[in-house]
CSV table of C-alpha atoms in Angstrom, one decimal:
chain,number,residue,atom,x,y,z
K,60,MET,CA,71.2,109.5,106.3
K,61,LYS,CA,73.9,108.1,108.5
K,62,VAL,CA,77.6,108.6,107.9
K,63,ALA,CA,80.4,106.9,109.8
K,64,VAL,CA,83.5,108.9,110.2
K,65,LEU,CA,86.8,107.0,110.8
K,66,TYR,CA,89.6,108.7,112.6
K,67,ILE,CA,92.9,107.6,114.2
K,68,CYS,CA,94.8,109.5,116.8
K,69,THR,CA,97.3,108.1,119.3
K,70,GLY,CA,100.1,109.7,121.2
K,71,ARG,CA,100.8,113.3,120.1
K,72,TYR,CA,98.2,113.1,117.5
K,73,ASN,CA,95.4,113.2,120.1
K,74,GLN,CA,95.8,117.0,120.3
K,75,PHE,CA,94.3,117.3,116.8
K,76,PHE,CA,90.9,115.7,117.6
K,77,ASP,CA,89.1,118.6,119.2
K,78,GLY,CA,89.8,120.9,116.2
K,79,PHE,CA,88.8,118.2,113.7
K,80,TYR,CA,85.6,117.3,115.6
K,81,ARG,CA,84.4,120.9,116.0
K,82,SER,CA,85.0,121.7,112.4
K,83,CYS,CA,83.4,118.5,111.2
K,84,GLU,CA,80.3,119.1,113.2
K,85,LYS,CA,80.1,122.6,111.9
K,86,TYR,CA,80.7,122.0,108.2
K,87,PHE,CA,80.5,118.3,107.1
K,88,LEU,CA,77.1,117.4,105.7
K,89,LYS,CA,75.5,119.8,108.2
K,90,GLY,CA,71.7,119.3,108.3
K,91,ILE,CA,72.1,116.4,105.8
K,92,ALA,CA,73.5,113.5,107.7
K,93,GLN,CA,73.8,112.0,111.2
K,94,LEU,CA,77.5,111.7,111.9
K,95,GLU,CA,78.9,108.9,114.1
K,96,TYR,CA,82.6,109.0,114.8
K,97,TYR,CA,84.7,105.9,115.3
K,98,VAL,CA,87.9,107.1,116.9
K,99,PHE,CA,90.9,104.8,117.5
K,100,THR,CA,92.9,106.3,120.3
K,101,ASP,CA,94.9,105.6,123.4
K,102,ASP,CA,93.2,108.4,125.3
K,103,MET,CA,89.8,107.0,126.5
K,104,LYS,CA,88.9,110.5,127.9
K,105,LEU,CA,89.4,112.2,124.6
K,106,SER,CA,85.7,113.0,124.2
K,107,GLU,CA,82.4,112.6,126.0
K,108,ALA,CA,80.2,113.5,122.9
K,109,LYS,CA,77.4,111.0,122.4
K,110,ASN,CA,78.3,110.5,118.7
K,111,VAL,CA,82.0,109.8,119.4
K,112,HIS,CA,82.8,106.1,119.9
K,113,LEU,CA,86.3,105.6,121.3
K,114,ILE,CA,88.0,102.4,120.4
K,115,LYS,CA,91.1,101.6,122.5
K,116,LYS,CA,94.3,101.6,120.4
K,117,GLU,CA,97.7,101.7,121.9
K,118,CYS,CA,100.2,103.9,120.1
K,119,ALA,CA,102.4,101.6,117.9
K,120,GLY,CA,104.4,104.4,116.3
K,121,PHE,CA,105.1,105.1,112.7
K,122,PRO,CA,104.3,103.5,110.3
K,123,ALA,CA,102.3,100.9,112.1
K,124,ASP,CA,99.6,103.2,113.3
K,125,SER,CA,98.9,104.2,109.7
K,126,LEU,CA,99.9,101.0,107.9
K,127,PHE,CA,97.5,98.8,109.7
K,128,ARG,CA,94.6,101.2,109.8
K,129,PHE,CA,92.3,98.8,107.8
K,130,ASP,CA,92.8,96.1,110.5
K,131,MET,CA,91.6,98.6,113.0
K,132,PHE,CA,88.5,99.4,111.0
K,133,MET,CA,87.6,95.8,110.7
K,134,GLN,CA,87.1,95.8,114.5
K,135,VAL,CA,83.9,97.8,114.1
K,136,LYS,CA,82.7,96.2,110.8
K,137,ASP,CA,79.2,95.5,112.0
K,138,GLU,CA,78.7,99.1,113.2
K,139,LEU,CA,80.1,100.5,110.0
K,140,LEU,CA,77.8,98.5,107.8
K,141,LYS,CA,74.8,100.1,109.6
K,142,ALA,CA,75.8,103.5,108.0
K,143,ASP,CA,74.9,104.7,104.5
K,144,TYR,CA,78.4,106.1,103.9
K,145,ILE,CA,81.8,105.8,105.5
K,146,TYR,CA,84.6,108.4,105.3
K,147,PHE,CA,88.1,108.4,106.7
K,148,PHE,CA,90.0,111.6,107.5
K,149,ASN,CA,93.6,112.1,108.6
K,150,SER,CA,94.1,113.2,112.2
K,151,ASN,CA,95.3,116.7,111.1
K,152,ALA,CA,92.3,117.3,108.8
K,153,GLU,CA,90.2,120.3,109.5
K,154,PHE,CA,87.1,121.6,107.7
K,155,LYS,CA,87.2,125.3,106.7
K,156,ALA,CA,84.0,125.6,104.7
K,157,PRO,CA,80.7,123.7,104.2
K,158,VAL,CA,81.0,120.3,102.5
K,159,GLY,CA,77.7,119.0,101.3
K,160,ARG,CA,76.3,116.3,99.0
K,161,GLU,CA,79.0,116.9,96.4
K,162,ILE,CA,81.3,114.8,98.5
K,163,LEU,CA,79.0,111.8,98.3
K,164,PRO,CA,79.5,109.1,95.6
K,165,SER,CA,78.0,109.6,92.2
K,166,GLU,CA,75.8,107.2,90.3
K,167,GLY,CA,78.0,104.3,89.2
K,168,LEU,CA,80.9,105.5,91.4
K,169,GLU,CA,80.5,104.2,94.9
K,170,LEU,CA,84.0,105.2,96.1
K,171,VAL,CA,85.4,108.7,96.7
K,172,GLY,CA,89.1,109.6,96.6
K,173,ALA,CA,91.1,112.8,96.6
K,174,GLU,CA,93.8,113.6,94.0
K,175,TRP,CA,97.0,114.7,95.6
K,176,PRO,CA,97.5,118.5,95.0
K,177,GLY,CA,100.2,118.8,92.4
K,178,LYS,CA,102.4,121.6,93.8
K,179,ARG,CA,105.1,119.4,95.1
K,180,LYS,CA,105.3,116.9,92.2
K,181,PRO,CA,108.8,117.6,90.7
K,182,PHE,CA,107.2,117.1,87.3
K,183,LYS,CA,103.6,116.4,86.1
K,184,HIS,CA,104.6,112.9,85.1
K,185,PRO,CA,103.6,109.6,86.7
K,186,ALA,CA,107.2,108.5,86.9
K,187,PHE,CA,107.6,110.9,89.7
K,188,TYR,CA,104.5,109.8,91.6
K,189,PRO,CA,105.5,107.7,94.7
K,190,TYR,CA,103.9,104.5,93.5
K,191,GLU,CA,105.1,101.2,94.9
K,192,ARG,CA,107.8,99.9,92.6
K,193,ASN,CA,108.4,96.5,94.2
K,194,LYS,CA,106.9,94.0,91.8
K,195,HIS,CA,106.5,91.5,94.7
K,196,SER,CA,104.2,93.9,96.6
K,197,LEU,CA,100.4,93.8,96.2
K,198,ALA,CA,100.5,97.6,95.9
K,199,TYR,CA,102.8,97.5,92.8
K,200,ILE,CA,101.7,99.7,89.9
K,201,ALA,CA,103.4,99.1,86.6
K,202,PRO,CA,104.5,101.6,84.0
K,203,PHE,CA,103.3,101.8,80.4
K,204,GLU,CA,99.6,101.1,81.3
K,205,ARG,CA,97.1,102.6,79.0
K,206,LYS,CA,94.8,103.9,81.8
K,207,PRO,CA,95.7,107.4,82.8
K,208,TYR,CA,97.8,107.7,86.0
K,209,MET,CA,96.5,109.7,89.0
K,210,TYR,CA,98.0,109.8,92.5
K,211,PHE,CA,95.5,109.7,95.4
K,212,MET,CA,96.3,110.9,98.9
K,213,GLY,CA,95.5,108.6,101.8
K,214,GLY,CA,94.2,111.4,104.1
K,215,VAL,CA,90.6,111.5,102.8
K,216,ASN,CA,88.5,108.9,101.1
K,217,GLY,CA,85.2,107.2,101.5
K,218,GLY,CA,82.1,105.8,99.8
K,219,SER,CA,79.0,103.8,100.2
K,220,ALA,CA,79.2,101.5,103.3
K,221,ARG,CA,79.2,98.4,101.1
K,222,ALA,CA,81.9,99.5,98.7
K,223,TYR,CA,84.1,101.0,101.3
K,224,MET,CA,83.9,98.0,103.5
K,225,GLU,CA,85.0,95.8,100.5
K,226,MET,CA,88.0,98.1,100.1
K,227,ILE,CA,88.8,97.9,103.9
K,228,GLU,CA,88.7,94.1,103.8
K,229,THR,CA,90.8,93.8,100.6
K,230,LEU,CA,93.5,96.3,101.8
K,231,SER,CA,93.6,94.7,105.2
K,232,ARG,CA,94.5,91.4,103.6
K,233,ASN,CA,96.9,92.8,101.1
K,234,ILE,CA,98.9,94.9,103.6
K,235,ARG,CA,99.1,91.9,106.0
K,236,GLN,CA,100.2,89.6,103.2
K,237,ASP,CA,102.9,92.1,102.1
K,238,TYR,CA,104.1,92.5,105.7
K,239,ASP,CA,104.2,88.7,106.3
K,240,ASN,CA,106.4,88.6,103.2
K,241,GLY,CA,108.8,91.2,104.6
K,242,ILE,CA,107.4,94.1,102.4
K,243,ILE,CA,106.2,97.5,103.5
K,244,ALA,CA,105.0,99.6,100.5
K,245,HIS,CA,106.8,102.8,99.8
K,246,VAL,CA,104.0,105.1,101.1
K,247,HIS,CA,102.5,102.4,103.4
K,248,ASP,CA,98.7,102.3,103.3
K,249,GLU,CA,98.5,105.1,100.7
K,250,SER,CA,100.4,102.9,98.2
K,251,HIS,CA,97.7,100.2,98.6
K,252,ILE,CA,94.9,102.8,98.3
K,253,ASN,CA,96.4,103.9,95.0
K,254,LYS,CA,96.6,100.4,93.7
K,255,TYR,CA,92.9,99.8,94.7
K,256,PHE,CA,91.8,102.9,92.9
K,257,ARG,CA,93.4,101.8,89.7
K,258,THR,CA,91.1,98.8,89.5
K,259,HIS,CA,88.1,100.4,91.3
K,260,GLU,CA,87.0,103.7,89.7
K,261,CYS,CA,86.1,106.4,92.1
K,262,LYS,CA,84.7,109.9,92.2
K,263,VAL,CA,87.7,112.3,92.4
K,264,LEU,CA,87.8,115.2,94.8
K,265,GLY,CA,89.8,118.3,93.8
K,266,PRO,CA,92.5,120.1,95.8
K,267,GLU,CA,89.9,122.2,97.8
K,268,TYR,CA,89.1,119.0,99.7
K,269,CYS,CA,92.7,117.9,100.5
K,270,MET,CA,95.0,120.9,100.7
K,271,PRO,CA,98.0,121.0,103.1
K,272,GLU,CA,97.8,124.1,105.2
K,273,GLU,CA,101.3,125.3,104.2
K,274,TRP,CA,100.4,125.2,100.5
K,275,VAL,CA,97.4,127.4,100.8
K,276,VAL,CA,97.9,130.6,98.8
K,277,ASP,CA,96.0,133.9,98.5
K,278,GLY,CA,92.9,133.5,96.3
K,279,PHE,CA,92.4,129.8,97.1
K,280,SER,CA,89.6,128.9,99.4
K,281,PRO,CA,89.9,125.3,100.7
K,282,LYS,CA,87.1,123.3,102.1
K,283,ILE,CA,89.3,120.9,104.0
K,284,ILE,CA,92.9,121.4,104.9
K,285,PHE,CA,95.6,119.3,106.5
K,286,ARG,CA,97.1,121.3,109.3
K,287,ASP,CA,100.8,121.9,109.4
K,288,LYS,CA,101.8,119.5,112.2
K,289,VAL,CA,105.1,121.1,112.8
K,290,LYS,CA,103.4,124.5,113.6
K,291,VAL,CA,101.2,122.7,116.1
K,292,ASP,CA,104.0,120.7,117.8
K,293,LYS,CA,107.8,120.7,116.9
K,294,TYR,CA,107.8,117.0,117.7
K,295,PHE,CA,106.5,116.3,114.2
K,296,ASP,CA,109.6,117.8,112.6
K,297,LYS,CA,111.3,114.6,113.5
K,298,GLY,CA,114.8,115.8,112.7
K,299,ARG,CA,114.2,116.3,108.9
K,300,ASP,CA,117.3,117.4,107.0
K,301,ARG,CA,116.3,120.8,105.6
K,302,SER,CA,119.8,121.7,104.5
K,303,PHE,CA,120.8,122.2,100.9
K,304,LYS,CA,122.6,118.9,101.0
K,305,GLY,CA,119.6,117.2,102.4
K,306,LYS,CA,117.3,118.6,99.7
K,307,LEU,CA,119.8,117.6,97.0
K,308,LYS,CA,119.9,114.0,98.4
K,309,LYS,CA,116.1,113.8,98.4
K,310,GLY,CA,115.9,115.2,94.9
K,311,TRP,CA,118.4,112.6,93.7
K,312,GLN,CA,116.4,109.8,95.3
K,313,ILE,CA,113.2,110.9,93.6
K,314,LEU,CA,114.9,111.1,90.3
K,315,TRP,CA,116.5,107.6,90.7
K,316,ARG,CA,113.1,106.1,91.7
K,317,ALA,CA,111.5,107.6,88.6
K,318,VAL,CA,114.1,106.1,86.3
K,319,LYS,CA,114.1,102.7,87.9
K,320,TRP,CA,110.3,102.4,87.3
K,321,TYR,CA,111.0,101.6,83.7
K,322,PHE,CA,113.6,98.8,84.3
């Protein structure tokens, strides 16, 4: 079995690759699959491992490096289609325990997504999920739909090579069309992923496969974490307002977006 692993790291994010690669080699489908890494980076000396394929990508900053990820993946379409499965992981992802066949698609479900851990949802109600609210965006999700709402994180997803490539091609077109119309979805590529998963059912991974490091509590044993970037490099704090006033302002913005969804 051959699995293609997609990974993006440019600029300061390059420092995460070694930890990700080592943990992935140790725990991800160990003894089950041949892993081939397709790494989009501006550091062409990042790795000399034979199964790591470096693709030159200049740092475009935030949100471009994330927003246009599907355009990047299209550059290696032919290579990706040689794999049985394709998986994408955020640059700060790190495996903490063995991940085996349970992460692969199930019969009838060719895609795999991860539900965002619920700890920081202000309320367990879809009005507070950060869906795209702009009706002119191709990522727009409407209220009052009968299908249950679920919010997927963008940091880990995958599927069969055929199904995942179809998703890559569709989201590449949709994001580019939005951008050409002056629209950037609220949570960028993640907003478009959520829209896609509402019309393309997927196997859902639980929180043990997508837990932010700072949310891990005693008694919980994650298989994959997303490292606290600020602990690694203060650069990633990016001047966030952590004052009471800042938190109050953010809370009000979340509440206002929730209410506006219905009008």
